[in-house]
PDB file of C-alpha atoms in Angstrom:
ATOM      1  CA  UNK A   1     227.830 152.062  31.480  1.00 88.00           C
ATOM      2  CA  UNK A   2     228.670 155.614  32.983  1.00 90.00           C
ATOM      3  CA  UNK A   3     226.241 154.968  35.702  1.00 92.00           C
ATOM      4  CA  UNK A   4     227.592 151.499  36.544  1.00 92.00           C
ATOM      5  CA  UNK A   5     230.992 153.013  36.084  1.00 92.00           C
ATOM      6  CA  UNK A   6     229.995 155.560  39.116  1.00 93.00           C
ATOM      7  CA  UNK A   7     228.382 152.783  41.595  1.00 93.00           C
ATOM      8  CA  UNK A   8     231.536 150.476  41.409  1.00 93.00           C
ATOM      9  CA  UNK A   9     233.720 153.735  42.260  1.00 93.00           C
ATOM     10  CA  UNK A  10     232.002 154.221  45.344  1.00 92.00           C
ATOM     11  CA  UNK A  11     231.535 150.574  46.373  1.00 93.00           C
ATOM     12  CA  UNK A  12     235.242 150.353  45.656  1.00 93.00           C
ATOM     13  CA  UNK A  13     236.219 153.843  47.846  1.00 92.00           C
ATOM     14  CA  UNK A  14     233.843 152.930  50.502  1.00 92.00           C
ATOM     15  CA  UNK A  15     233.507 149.036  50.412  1.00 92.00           C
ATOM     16  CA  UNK A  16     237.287 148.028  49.092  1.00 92.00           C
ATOM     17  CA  UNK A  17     235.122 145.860  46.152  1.00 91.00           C
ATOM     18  CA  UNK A  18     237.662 144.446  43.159  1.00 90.00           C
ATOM     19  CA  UNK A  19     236.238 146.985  40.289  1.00 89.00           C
ATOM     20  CA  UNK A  20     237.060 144.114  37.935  1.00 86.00           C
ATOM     21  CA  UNK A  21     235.133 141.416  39.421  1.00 89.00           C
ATOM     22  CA  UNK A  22     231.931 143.284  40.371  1.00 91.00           C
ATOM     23  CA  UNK A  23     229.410 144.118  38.648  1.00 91.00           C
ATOM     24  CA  UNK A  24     226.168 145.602  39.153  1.00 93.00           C
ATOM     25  CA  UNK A  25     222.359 144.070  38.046  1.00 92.00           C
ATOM     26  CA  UNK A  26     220.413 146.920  37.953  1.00 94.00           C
ATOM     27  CA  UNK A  27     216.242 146.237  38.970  1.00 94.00           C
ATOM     28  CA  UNK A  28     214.374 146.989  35.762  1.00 91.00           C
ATOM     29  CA  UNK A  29     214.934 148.462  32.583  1.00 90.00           C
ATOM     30  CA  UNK A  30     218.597 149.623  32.420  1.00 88.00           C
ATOM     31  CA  UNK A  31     218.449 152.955  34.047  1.00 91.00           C
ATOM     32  CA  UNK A  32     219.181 156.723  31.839  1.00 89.00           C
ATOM     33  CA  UNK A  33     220.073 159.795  33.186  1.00 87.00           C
ATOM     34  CA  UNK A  34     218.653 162.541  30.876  1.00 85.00           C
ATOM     35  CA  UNK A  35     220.581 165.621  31.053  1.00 82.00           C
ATOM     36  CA  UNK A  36     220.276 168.618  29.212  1.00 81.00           C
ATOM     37  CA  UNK A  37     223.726 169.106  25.956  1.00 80.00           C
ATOM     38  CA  UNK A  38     225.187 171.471  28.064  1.00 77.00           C
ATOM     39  CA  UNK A  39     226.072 169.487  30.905  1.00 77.00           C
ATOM     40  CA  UNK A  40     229.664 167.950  30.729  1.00 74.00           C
ATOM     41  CA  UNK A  41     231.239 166.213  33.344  1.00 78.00           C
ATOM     42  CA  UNK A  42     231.543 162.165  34.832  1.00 84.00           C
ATOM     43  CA  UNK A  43     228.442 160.851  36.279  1.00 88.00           C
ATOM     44  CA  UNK A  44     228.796 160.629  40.526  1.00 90.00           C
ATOM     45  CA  UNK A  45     227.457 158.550  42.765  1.00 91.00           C
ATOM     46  CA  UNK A  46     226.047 159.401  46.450  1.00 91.00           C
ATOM     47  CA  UNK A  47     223.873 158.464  49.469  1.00 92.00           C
ATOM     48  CA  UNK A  48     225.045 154.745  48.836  1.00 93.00           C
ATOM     49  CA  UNK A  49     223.410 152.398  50.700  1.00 94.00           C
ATOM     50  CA  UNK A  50     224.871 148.798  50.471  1.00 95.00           C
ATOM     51  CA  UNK A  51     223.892 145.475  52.558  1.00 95.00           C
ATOM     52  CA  UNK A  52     227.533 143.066  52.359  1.00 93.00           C
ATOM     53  CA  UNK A  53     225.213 140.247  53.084  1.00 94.00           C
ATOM     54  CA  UNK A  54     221.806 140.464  50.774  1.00 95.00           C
ATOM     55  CA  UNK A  55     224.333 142.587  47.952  1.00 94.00           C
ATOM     56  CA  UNK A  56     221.352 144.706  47.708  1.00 96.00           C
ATOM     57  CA  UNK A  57     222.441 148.376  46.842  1.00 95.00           C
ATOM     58  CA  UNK A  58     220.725 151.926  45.723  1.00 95.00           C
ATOM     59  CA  UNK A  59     222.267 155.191  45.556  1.00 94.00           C
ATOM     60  CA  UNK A  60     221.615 158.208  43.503  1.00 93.00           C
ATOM     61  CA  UNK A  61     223.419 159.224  40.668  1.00 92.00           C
ATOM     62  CA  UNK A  62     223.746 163.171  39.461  1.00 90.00           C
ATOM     63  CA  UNK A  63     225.408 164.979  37.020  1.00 88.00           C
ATOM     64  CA  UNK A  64     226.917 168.563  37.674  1.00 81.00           C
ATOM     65  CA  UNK A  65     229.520 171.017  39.232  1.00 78.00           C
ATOM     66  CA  UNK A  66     229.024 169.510  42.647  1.00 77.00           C
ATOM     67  CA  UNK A  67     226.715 167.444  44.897  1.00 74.00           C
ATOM     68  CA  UNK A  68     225.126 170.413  46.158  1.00 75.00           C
ATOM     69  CA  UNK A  69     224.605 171.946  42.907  1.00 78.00           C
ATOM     70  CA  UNK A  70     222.986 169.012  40.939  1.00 78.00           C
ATOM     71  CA  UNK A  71     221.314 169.462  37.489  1.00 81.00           C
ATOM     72  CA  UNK A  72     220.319 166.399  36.877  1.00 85.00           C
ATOM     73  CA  UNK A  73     219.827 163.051  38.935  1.00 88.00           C
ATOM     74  CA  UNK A  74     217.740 159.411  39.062  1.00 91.00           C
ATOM     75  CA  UNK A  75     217.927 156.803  41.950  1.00 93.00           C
ATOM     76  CA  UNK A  76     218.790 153.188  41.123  1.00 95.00           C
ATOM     77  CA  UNK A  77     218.717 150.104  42.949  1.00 96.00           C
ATOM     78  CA  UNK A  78     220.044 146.778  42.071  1.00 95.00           C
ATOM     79  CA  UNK A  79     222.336 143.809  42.757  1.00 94.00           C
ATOM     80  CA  UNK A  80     226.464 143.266  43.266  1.00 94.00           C
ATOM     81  CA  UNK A  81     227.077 140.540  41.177  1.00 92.00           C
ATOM     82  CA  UNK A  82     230.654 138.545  40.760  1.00 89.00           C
ATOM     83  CA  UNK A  83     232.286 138.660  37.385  1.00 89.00           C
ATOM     84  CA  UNK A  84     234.633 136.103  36.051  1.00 86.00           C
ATOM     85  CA  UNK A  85     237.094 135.589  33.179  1.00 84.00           C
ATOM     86  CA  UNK A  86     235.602 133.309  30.745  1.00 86.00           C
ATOM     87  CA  UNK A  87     236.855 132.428  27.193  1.00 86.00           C
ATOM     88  CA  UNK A  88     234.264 133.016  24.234  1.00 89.00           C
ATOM     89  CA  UNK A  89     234.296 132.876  20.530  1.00 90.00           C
ATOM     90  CA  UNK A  90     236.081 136.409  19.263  1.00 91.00           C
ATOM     91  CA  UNK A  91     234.295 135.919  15.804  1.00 93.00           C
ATOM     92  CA  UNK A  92     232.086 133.189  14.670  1.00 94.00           C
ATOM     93  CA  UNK A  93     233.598 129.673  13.919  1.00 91.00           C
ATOM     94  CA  UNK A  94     232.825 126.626  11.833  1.00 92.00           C
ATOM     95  CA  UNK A  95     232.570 123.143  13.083  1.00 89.00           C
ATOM     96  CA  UNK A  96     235.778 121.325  12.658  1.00 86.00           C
ATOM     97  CA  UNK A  97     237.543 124.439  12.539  1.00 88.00           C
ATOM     98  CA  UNK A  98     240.798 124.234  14.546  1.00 86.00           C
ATOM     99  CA  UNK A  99     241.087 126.833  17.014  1.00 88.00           C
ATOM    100  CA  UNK A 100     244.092 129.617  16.924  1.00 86.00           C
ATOM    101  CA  UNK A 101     245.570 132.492  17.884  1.00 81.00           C
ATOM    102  CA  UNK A 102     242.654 135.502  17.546  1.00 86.00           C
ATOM    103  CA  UNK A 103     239.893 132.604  17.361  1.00 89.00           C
ATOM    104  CA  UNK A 104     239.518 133.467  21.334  1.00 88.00           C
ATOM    105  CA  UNK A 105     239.044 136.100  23.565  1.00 87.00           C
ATOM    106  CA  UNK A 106     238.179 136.606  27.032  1.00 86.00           C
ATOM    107  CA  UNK A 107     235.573 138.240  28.401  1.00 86.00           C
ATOM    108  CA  UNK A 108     234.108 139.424  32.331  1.00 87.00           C
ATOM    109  CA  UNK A 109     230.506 137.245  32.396  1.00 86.00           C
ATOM    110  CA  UNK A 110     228.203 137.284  35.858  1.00 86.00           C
ATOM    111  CA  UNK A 111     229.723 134.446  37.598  1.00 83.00           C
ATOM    112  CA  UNK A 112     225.941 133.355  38.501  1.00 81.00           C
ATOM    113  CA  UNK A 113     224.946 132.725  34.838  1.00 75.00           C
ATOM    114  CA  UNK A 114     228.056 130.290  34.607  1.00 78.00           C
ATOM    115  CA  UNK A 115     227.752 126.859  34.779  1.00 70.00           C
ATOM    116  CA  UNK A 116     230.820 124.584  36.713  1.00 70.00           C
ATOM    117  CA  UNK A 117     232.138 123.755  33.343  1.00 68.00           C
ATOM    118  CA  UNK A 118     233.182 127.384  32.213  1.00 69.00           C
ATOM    119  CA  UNK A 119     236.565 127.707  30.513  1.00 61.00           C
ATOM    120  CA  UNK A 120     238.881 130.376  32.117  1.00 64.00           C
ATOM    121  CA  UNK A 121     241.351 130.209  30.029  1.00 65.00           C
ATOM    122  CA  UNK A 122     241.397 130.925  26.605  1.00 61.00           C
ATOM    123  CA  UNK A 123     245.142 129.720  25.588  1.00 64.00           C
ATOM    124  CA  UNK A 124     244.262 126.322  26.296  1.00 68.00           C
ATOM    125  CA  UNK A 125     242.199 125.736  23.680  1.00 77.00           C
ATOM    126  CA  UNK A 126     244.647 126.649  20.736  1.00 76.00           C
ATOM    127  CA  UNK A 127     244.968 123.829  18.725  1.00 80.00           C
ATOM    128  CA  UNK A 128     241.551 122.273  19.835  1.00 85.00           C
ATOM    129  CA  UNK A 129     239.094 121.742  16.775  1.00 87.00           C
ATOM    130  CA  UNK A 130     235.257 122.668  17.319  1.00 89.00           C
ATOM    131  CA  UNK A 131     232.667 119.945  17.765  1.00 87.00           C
ATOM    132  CA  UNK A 132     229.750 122.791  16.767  1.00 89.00           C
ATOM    133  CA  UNK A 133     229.573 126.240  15.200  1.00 91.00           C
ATOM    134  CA  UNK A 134     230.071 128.794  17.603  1.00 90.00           C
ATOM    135  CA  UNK A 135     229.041 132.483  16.850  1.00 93.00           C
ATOM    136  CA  UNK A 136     231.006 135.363  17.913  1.00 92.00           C
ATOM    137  CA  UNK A 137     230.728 135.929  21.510  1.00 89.00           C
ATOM    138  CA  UNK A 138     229.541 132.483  22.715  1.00 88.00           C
ATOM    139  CA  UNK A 139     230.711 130.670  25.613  1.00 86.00           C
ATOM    140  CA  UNK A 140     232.882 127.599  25.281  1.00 85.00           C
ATOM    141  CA  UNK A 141     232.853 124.773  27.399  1.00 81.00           C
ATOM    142  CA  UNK A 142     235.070 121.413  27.370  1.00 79.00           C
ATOM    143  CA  UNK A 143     232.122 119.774  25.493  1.00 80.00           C
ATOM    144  CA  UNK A 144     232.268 122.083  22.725  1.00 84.00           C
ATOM    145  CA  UNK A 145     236.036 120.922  21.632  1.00 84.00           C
ATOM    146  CA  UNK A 146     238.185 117.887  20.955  1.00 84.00           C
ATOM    147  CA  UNK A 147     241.506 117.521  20.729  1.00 84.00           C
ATOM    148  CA  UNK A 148     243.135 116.742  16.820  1.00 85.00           C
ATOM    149  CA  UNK A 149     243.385 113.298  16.121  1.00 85.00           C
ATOM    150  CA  UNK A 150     246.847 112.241  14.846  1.00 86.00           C
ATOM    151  CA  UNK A 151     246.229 108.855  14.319  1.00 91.00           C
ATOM    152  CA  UNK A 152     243.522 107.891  12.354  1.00 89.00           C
ATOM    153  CA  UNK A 153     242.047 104.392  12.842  1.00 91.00           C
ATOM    154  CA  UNK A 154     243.790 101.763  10.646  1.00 91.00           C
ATOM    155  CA  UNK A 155     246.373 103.577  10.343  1.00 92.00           C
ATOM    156  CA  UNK A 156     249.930 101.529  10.889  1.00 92.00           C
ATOM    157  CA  UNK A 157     251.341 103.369  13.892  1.00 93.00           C
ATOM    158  CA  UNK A 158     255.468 102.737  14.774  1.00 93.00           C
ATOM    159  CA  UNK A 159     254.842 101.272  18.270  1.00 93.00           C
ATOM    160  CA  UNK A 160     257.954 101.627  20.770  1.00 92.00           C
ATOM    161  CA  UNK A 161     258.942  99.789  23.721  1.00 88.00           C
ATOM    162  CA  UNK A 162     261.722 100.761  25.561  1.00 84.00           C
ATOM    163  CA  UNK A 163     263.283  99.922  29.154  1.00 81.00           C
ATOM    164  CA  UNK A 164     266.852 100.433  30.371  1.00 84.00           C
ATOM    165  CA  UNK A 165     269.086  98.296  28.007  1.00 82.00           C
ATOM    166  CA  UNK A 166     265.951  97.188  25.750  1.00 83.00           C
ATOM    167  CA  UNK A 167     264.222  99.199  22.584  1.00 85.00           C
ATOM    168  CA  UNK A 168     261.930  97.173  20.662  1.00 87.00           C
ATOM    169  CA  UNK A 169     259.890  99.506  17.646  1.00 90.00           C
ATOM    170  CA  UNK A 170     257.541  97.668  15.270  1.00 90.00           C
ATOM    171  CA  UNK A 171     254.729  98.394  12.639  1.00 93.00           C
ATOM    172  CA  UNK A 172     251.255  97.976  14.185  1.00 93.00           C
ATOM    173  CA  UNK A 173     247.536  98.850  13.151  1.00 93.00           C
ATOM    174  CA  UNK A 174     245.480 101.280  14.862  1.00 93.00           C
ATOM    175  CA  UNK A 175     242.271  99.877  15.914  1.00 93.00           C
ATOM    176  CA  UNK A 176     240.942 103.442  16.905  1.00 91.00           C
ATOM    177  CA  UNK A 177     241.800 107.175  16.242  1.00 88.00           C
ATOM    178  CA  UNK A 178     243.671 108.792  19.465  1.00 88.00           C
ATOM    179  CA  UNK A 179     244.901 112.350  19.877  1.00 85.00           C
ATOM    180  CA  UNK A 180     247.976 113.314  21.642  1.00 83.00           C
ATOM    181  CA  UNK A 181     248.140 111.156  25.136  1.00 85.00           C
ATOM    182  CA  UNK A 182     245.038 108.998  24.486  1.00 87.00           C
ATOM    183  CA  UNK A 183     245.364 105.490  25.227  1.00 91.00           C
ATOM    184  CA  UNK A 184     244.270 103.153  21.858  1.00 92.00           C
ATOM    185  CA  UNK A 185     244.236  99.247  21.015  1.00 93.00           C
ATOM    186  CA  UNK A 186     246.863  98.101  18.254  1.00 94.00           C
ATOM    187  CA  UNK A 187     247.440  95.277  16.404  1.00 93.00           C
ATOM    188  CA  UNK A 188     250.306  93.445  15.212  1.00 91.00           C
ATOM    189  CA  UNK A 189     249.709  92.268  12.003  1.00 88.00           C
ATOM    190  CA  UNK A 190     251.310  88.797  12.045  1.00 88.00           C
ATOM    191  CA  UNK A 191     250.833  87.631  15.208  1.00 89.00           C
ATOM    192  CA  UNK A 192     247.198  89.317  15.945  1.00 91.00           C
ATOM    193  CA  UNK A 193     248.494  90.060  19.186  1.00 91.00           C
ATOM    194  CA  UNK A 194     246.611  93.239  20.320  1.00 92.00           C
ATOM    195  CA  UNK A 195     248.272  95.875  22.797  1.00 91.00           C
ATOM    196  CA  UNK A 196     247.308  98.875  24.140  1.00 93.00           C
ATOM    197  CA  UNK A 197     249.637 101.720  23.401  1.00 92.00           C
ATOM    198  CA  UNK A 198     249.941 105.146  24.408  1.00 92.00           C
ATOM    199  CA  UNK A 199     249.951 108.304  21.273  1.00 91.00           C
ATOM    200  CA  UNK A 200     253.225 110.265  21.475  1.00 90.00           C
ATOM    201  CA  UNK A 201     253.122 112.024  18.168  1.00 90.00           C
ATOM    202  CA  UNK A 202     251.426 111.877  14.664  1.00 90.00           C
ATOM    203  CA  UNK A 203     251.835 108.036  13.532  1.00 90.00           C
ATOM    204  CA  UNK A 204     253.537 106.586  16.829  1.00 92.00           C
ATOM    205  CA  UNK A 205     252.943 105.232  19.759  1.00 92.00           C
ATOM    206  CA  UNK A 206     254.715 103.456  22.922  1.00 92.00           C
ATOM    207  CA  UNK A 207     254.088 100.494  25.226  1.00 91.00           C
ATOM    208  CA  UNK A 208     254.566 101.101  28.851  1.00 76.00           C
ATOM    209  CA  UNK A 209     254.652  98.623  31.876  1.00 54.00           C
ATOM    210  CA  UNK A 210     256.168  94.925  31.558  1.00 51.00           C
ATOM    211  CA  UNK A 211     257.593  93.529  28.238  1.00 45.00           C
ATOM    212  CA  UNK A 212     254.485  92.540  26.286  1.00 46.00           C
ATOM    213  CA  UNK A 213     254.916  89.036  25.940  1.00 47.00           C
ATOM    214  CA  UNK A 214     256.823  87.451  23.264  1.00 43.00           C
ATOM    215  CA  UNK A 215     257.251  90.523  21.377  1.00 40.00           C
ATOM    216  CA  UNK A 216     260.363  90.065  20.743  1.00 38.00           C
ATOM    217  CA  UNK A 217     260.281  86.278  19.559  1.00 35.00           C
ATOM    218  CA  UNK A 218     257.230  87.276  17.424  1.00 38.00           C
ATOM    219  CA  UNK A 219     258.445  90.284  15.331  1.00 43.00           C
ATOM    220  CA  UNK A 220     261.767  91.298  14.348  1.00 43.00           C
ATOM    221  CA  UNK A 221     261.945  94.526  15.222  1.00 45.00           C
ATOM    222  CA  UNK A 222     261.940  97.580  12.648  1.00 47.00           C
ATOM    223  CA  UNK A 223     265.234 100.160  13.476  1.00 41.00           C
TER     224      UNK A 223
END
């Protein structure tokens, strides 16, 4: 970390990088600079060398009072690599579990290893419930949540229908479960007329568009 901390420095002094969006893939193991206890001070970084179009870098990296009095340095090479926001799991999570406050966190992942279907944002999945365990630090995608259901099929939903001067309402059954804005069949239960109705909130829905037929004629409506 201290040597990464020292290569984005420089790329940032001499290259005007974004030190929060870069990172740096080092080749090999993960280099270590052994220094003897005495030594104190912040890891530098000098003799840079960095191509803008291959991202290839290498530099070396010392430790003491000044460049010209070094006590201790190793050369590295490696990679400038993007970094992105993406929202992971802050601790792990059970399937059905519906996501909150503190369930969430975001995190700066290699924007390479990501696929298109990333989440950026973390706040937009409060109130989403898991389709799959997710352990603490895992990447969620769109596939990985649903939103609540809050009607549940066969449920009877209060159906609305309302246009300037006209407001119809009326008992129906759900033929499907729908969360918040989903679009589901119901069915009056007299006439066996079926509509399709929009969810507004937990155990109603609304008609949209032209009058749906003899709605009026069939049921009275409920008020």
């Amino acid at each position: 970390g201290e040597i990464e901390a020292a290569l984005k420095k420089r790329l940032v002094a001499e290259f005007g990088l974004d030190p929060a969006a870069t990172g740096i893939a080092f080749d090999g193991q993960a280099p270590v600079l052994a220094a003897s206890p005495e030594l104190v001070g912040e890891a530098s970084a000098s003799e840079l060398a960095y191509d803008r179009r291959t991202r290839r870098l290498s530099a070396a990296i010392w430790l003491g009072p000044s460049h010209a009095e070094r006590r201790a340095q190793i050369r590295v090479t490696g990679s400038v690599i993007d970094l992105v926001e993406v929202a992971v799991a802050s601790r792990p999570l059970e399937r059905g579990h519906t996501v909150k406050a503190g369930d969430v966190s975001v995190e700066r992942r290699p924007k390479d290893a990501l696929g298109p279907d990333a989440l950026h944002d973390g706040a937009l999945l409060e109130g989403r419930v898991l389709r799959r365990s997710a352990a603490a630090g895992m990447l969620l995608k769109p596939a990985d949540l649903i939103r609540p259901e809050i009607v549940a099929r066969g449920d009877l939903v209060t159906v609305s229908y309302e246009v300037p001067g006209v407001a119809l309402t009326m008992r129906m059954s759900a033929n499907a479960g729908g969360a918040l804005g989903d679009t589901i069949s119901v069915t009056n239960p007299h006439s066996k007329k079926v509509l399709q109705a929009v969810v507004t909130a937990p155990g109603r829905a609304a008609v949209g568009g032209p009058p749906p037929g003899r709605i009026a004629s069939a049921e009275r409506p409920n008020q």
